[in-house]
Structures are given as structure tokens and as C-alpha cells.
């Protein structure tokens, strides 16, 4: 393939990715548009209501005739006279002659809005007066009717105006109040703000979209990809299970797992075993950059896969601020690491055997806000050292490492580390900060897992492109 074709394909891929990101962000931020639309609509409706004033219109319709006896029966003259009166009316009005006469007669300081029109090809002439006071509008109309022929005589000659119809004192405003314009404006503003915010977020958030980006960013191999699994909770409900949100997380021991998920877990287990054999390591730290990337799901399923292959495996929940492994495995009200480190439970009391042979877990226990202080105790090191003699593998599920120091306190106890990165979630800067924390702890980083892959159809098979997470922070 030529370099030009490669560049074109890369451009198309980036454009497609950009559009996809924009769509997802727009859907995620839809509430922003709705909120802005509601706020703007309410403000504009209130403003419209406050500034609105009813305007009343008084009208009178006449037939116009010339008084010249030689022309009085000639229709063309009468029509021309009516048209001429309508055309010259604005000039007569603005000249001040008519206004002065009317204002003096009524004792008002200014004239309301007065207009005149003629029905085409007829001698029918209409006068209209608009004002917020319906009585004043009617009074001005009558005054104009009396004074207008006298003033207009100097322009169009002597005429006679015969009244055909008049409105009387108007009782209904001609500018009926409506919220519709304000609602339309509010919705338009909401949509514009929503789109602007979505574009801004996409433009300023540099995230990881696929394995290639992750490799380029971390200069480290991606040793596993977990597919995004949707609808797990609905399937559980259809089977009559408890509809807990935690059941929405795919776990290998559940009787039905999403397509490709078990394969992804087992492939990760094979690669982790290989890397740890080469390092002669037993303790693996599993972390992520920020909450919500699915490190707990990866850690739990990796431990299960190891145990299913005959390895004695211990899963330790070191996320004492937000322990979640117990809930994911359907267990509640158990003592855990918090109780052990605070002296409320012995080591044998926090070691729980799971249904899978060879699989044991130490849960987090009661949430503890100052977790870094507990995790830095020598008591934790002694516990891990004892477990090294009992288990083949020990997996430490730690808090996000770019925002908390908890993971760095545990890192010294591990032989190596594994990073879980969720597709299009954490920023690249946050990922690099997390990796820096691991490298500062001087333990080898054996690779990364791209979590939550969106399934996309490929030629004759299915593949995964990108990953969305489960676990921490997604409750």
C-alpha cells in the first residue's frame, strides 16, 4: 500500500473516531442541553411576560369622494383620491399639522401610532390607531377622522369621507401574549450550548481509543483486551435472579457470560502467567489511572481464571476507600482488610474460600477514609509475606494510582504490576501519571489491559475495537 493510501486511511480512521467520540459525548452530555434549554426557556418566558404590554387597535373604514361636482360620479377619480390620501397620510402625520391639531383637541402630549391604508382599486380608506390604552386609541381615532379631511384638503383637494364601519372602543389586544417565541429561542440556545460543550470536551480530552494508541503512549505491550458487555443485568432478570447492579459485571463463574469475554480473560491469564514466570513473581498489583476503568472486574476474573487452571490464587481488595470485590462476587457483610489492619480481626478470619477450588479472597471490609495510613502499616507486609508461602499467585486490587497515594503504599509489596485502561475514558496525561507512579515504585510493569472493547464485525469473524470499563466507580 502506498504512503498516500496509508495517510488517507489514517485520516478516515481519525475522522471516524472523532465523529464517534463526538456522538458518544453528545449523548452523555444530553442532560446539559436539556438543563440549559429549560433554564433559558424559563428566563426568556419570564422576561417576555415582564416586558409584554397589551396594545389595542381602533379602526374606522370610509368611502372617499371628491367634492368637485364634475368628478363626483367618476369612479377613477374617487379611487385615485383615496389612494392619494393613504400615500400622503404619513407625510401629513409627520409634518406636525395633524398631530398638533389632535393633541390640542385631546390634551395629550404625544400621538399614538396612527396609520392609513386603501383597499386596492377602490375608494375605501381605513384609519387605524394603536395604543396601550384602548379608550385613548378610540378617542384619537375620532379626532383624526374629524381633523384629517381639513388637513388633507391642502394636498389632495376637498373630499368627503363617509363612515362605513368603526371598531368602537377595542377590548381585545392585537398583540396576544404567547410563550412560543421564547420557548423556541430557549430550545435553540440549549442545543447550541449542548453542541458547543460536546465539541469542547472532545477537543480537550485526549484519550486512548485502541491498542495501537495505548502502545504508542505507554511504550508497553497490551497483553489483554476485555470486550464491552451490555445487557448482562437484563439477562439476569429474565432468569429470575436478584436484580443487583453488581450482577451487571461479567464474572467467569456465572452460568452465562458474554460472547468473547471468557476467551479474553483466559488469554490475559496465559500472558500474565508467562510474564510472571519470567520475573519469578507471585504478587501482581492491578491498578488503573482513574475510577471507572474496570480494574476490579479485570482483577476478579483474572483470579478466577488462574484458580480454574489449578493455581492456588488469593485476591486481596486493597481499595479500602471503595471496596467492591465482595459485591462483585455476590458476598456481603464480611470482615476484611480494614478490620484486620485496625486490629478487629485476625488473619484467618479475613481469608474467605470461594466456590471455585483454590480461589480465596480477602475483601476490603468496611470503607475507611484514611486508607493510605492503614496500607502503610508493616502488618500488611507481614500478611502478604505469609501468603506467599501458601498461594501460587496473589492479586492486589488497588485504588486508581493517578489520584490517590494508596496504590504506591501497596506497590512495594508486589513483584510486578498490570495497568487497566478503559477506552476513551481517562486522559493520556492521567494514564502517564499512573504509569509514572508504578515506575517510581521500582516494580516492573508487565503490560496493560484495554478494557471494555466495543464489538465490531470484521471479515468472517468478530473483533474488538476499544474498551469500556466495569467495576470501580461505576456503581
GROMACS .gro file of N, CA, C and O in nm, residues 6 12-13 21 24 78 101 128 149 223 230 262 271 274 309 355-356 361 373 390 393 402 410 438 446 448 450 468 471:
model
  116
    6UNK      N    1  -0.204   0.503   0.284
    6UNK     CA    2  -0.194   0.485   0.429
    6UNK      C    3  -0.237   0.611   0.502
    6UNK      O    4  -0.311   0.606   0.601
   12UNK      N    5  -0.914   0.889   0.748
   12UNK     CA    6  -1.051   0.842   0.757
   12UNK      C    7  -1.079   0.779   0.894
   12UNK      O    8  -1.185   0.799   0.953
   13UNK      N    9  -0.980   0.704   0.945
   13UNK     CA   10  -0.996   0.642   1.076
   13UNK      C   11  -1.009   0.747   1.185
   13UNK      O   12  -1.095   0.739   1.272
   21UNK      N   13  -1.655   0.976   1.881
   21UNK     CA   14  -1.635   1.037   2.012
   21UNK      C   15  -1.734   1.151   2.035
   21UNK      O   16  -1.789   1.166   2.145
   24UNK      N   17  -2.082   1.006   2.110
   24UNK     CA   18  -2.091   0.950   2.244
   24UNK      C   19  -2.092   1.060   2.350
   24UNK      O   20  -2.167   1.053   2.448
   78UNK      N   21  -6.245   5.904  -0.766
   78UNK     CA   22  -6.264   5.870  -0.624
   78UNK      C   23  -6.159   5.770  -0.575
   78UNK      O   24  -6.106   5.782  -0.465
  101UNK      N   25  -5.304   6.940   1.581
  101UNK     CA   26  -5.448   6.961   1.596
  101UNK      C   27  -5.508   6.857   1.690
  101UNK      O   28  -5.587   6.889   1.779
  128UNK      N   29  -5.626   5.358   1.126
  128UNK     CA   30  -5.602   5.272   1.243
  128UNK      C   31  -5.520   5.348   1.345
  128UNK      O   32  -5.425   5.421   1.310
  149UNK      N   33  -5.961   6.537   0.709
  149UNK     CA   34  -6.003   6.598   0.582
  149UNK      C   35  -5.960   6.744   0.569
  149UNK      O   36  -5.924   6.790   0.460
  223UNK      N   37  -0.133  -0.662   2.678
  223UNK     CA   38  -0.138  -0.808   2.687
  223UNK      C   39  -0.280  -0.863   2.702
  223UNK      O   40  -0.299  -0.984   2.718
  230UNK      N   41  -2.279  -0.557   2.731
  230UNK     CA   42  -2.403  -0.485   2.762
  230UNK      C   43  -2.517  -0.584   2.786
  230UNK      O   44  -2.518  -0.692   2.732
  262UNK      N   45  -1.505  -1.467   2.811
  262UNK     CA   46  -1.425  -1.574   2.873
  262UNK      C   47  -1.294  -1.595   2.798
  262UNK      O   48  -1.188  -1.615   2.859
  271UNK      N   49  -0.100  -1.489   2.929
  271UNK     CA   50   0.008  -1.391   2.912
  271UNK      C   51   0.062  -1.343   3.045
  271UNK      O   52   0.183  -1.321   3.060
  274UNK      N   53   0.289  -1.611   3.186
  274UNK     CA   54   0.418  -1.611   3.115
  274UNK      C   55   0.510  -1.500   3.169
  274UNK      O   56   0.628  -1.524   3.198
  309UNK      N   57  -0.756  -2.297   3.650
  309UNK     CA   58  -0.646  -2.373   3.591
  309UNK      C   59  -0.561  -2.443   3.695
  309UNK      O   60  -0.448  -2.485   3.667
  355UNK      N   61  -1.624  -2.050   4.592
  355UNK     CA   62  -1.678  -2.175   4.539
  355UNK      C   63  -1.579  -2.245   4.447
  355UNK      O   64  -1.572  -2.368   4.443
  356UNK      N   65  -1.504  -2.167   4.371
  356UNK     CA   66  -1.405  -2.226   4.282
  356UNK      C   67  -1.290  -2.282   4.364
  356UNK      O   68  -1.228  -2.208   4.442
  361UNK      N   69  -1.020  -1.521   4.881
  361UNK     CA   70  -1.029  -1.375   4.871
  361UNK      C   71  -1.022  -1.311   5.007
  361UNK      O   72  -1.071  -1.365   5.107
  373UNK      N   73  -0.296   0.546   5.535
  373UNK     CA   74  -0.234   0.523   5.665
  373UNK      C   75  -0.238   0.375   5.702
  373UNK      O   76  -0.140   0.320   5.756
  390UNK      N   77   0.180  -1.977   5.080
  390UNK     CA   78   0.058  -2.058   5.071
  390UNK      C   79   0.002  -2.061   4.929
  390UNK      O   80  -0.048  -2.164   4.885
  393UNK      N   81  -0.036  -1.750   4.332
  393UNK     CA   82  -0.049  -1.612   4.284
  393UNK      C   83  -0.131  -1.532   4.384
  393UNK      O   84  -0.230  -1.580   4.441
  402UNK      N   85  -0.344   0.744   3.981
  402UNK     CA   86  -0.311   0.882   3.941
  402UNK      C   87  -0.374   0.985   4.034
  402UNK      O   88  -0.337   1.102   4.030
  410UNK      N   89   0.103   0.019   4.848
  410UNK     CA   90   0.094  -0.125   4.827
  410UNK      C   91   0.199  -0.174   4.728
  410UNK      O   92   0.238  -0.291   4.729
  438UNK      N   93   0.383   0.387   3.908
  438UNK     CA   94   0.429   0.248   3.911
  438UNK      C   95   0.581   0.241   3.894
  438UNK      O   96   0.651   0.168   3.968
  446UNK      N   97   0.428  -0.521   3.370
  446UNK     CA   98   0.432  -0.630   3.271
  446UNK      C   99   0.345  -0.602   3.149
  446UNK      O  100   0.356  -0.670   3.047
  448UNK      N  101  -0.042  -0.385   2.987
  448UNK     CA  102  -0.167  -0.315   3.011
  448UNK      C  103  -0.283  -0.397   2.956
  448UNK      O  104  -0.265  -0.484   2.872
  450UNK      N  105  -0.659  -0.330   2.786
  450UNK     CA  106  -0.753  -0.233   2.731
  450UNK      C  107  -0.893  -0.288   2.757
  450UNK      O  108  -0.930  -0.392   2.704
  468UNK      N  109  -1.458  -0.039   2.712
  468UNK     CA  110  -1.530   0.036   2.814
  468UNK      C  111  -1.531  -0.043   2.943
  468UNK      O  112  -1.533  -0.164   2.940
  471UNK      N  113  -1.673  -0.198   3.710
  471UNK     CA  114  -1.604  -0.203   3.839
  471UNK      C  115  -1.601  -0.072   3.911
  471UNK      O  116  -1.702  -0.008   3.930
   0.00000   0.00000   0.00000
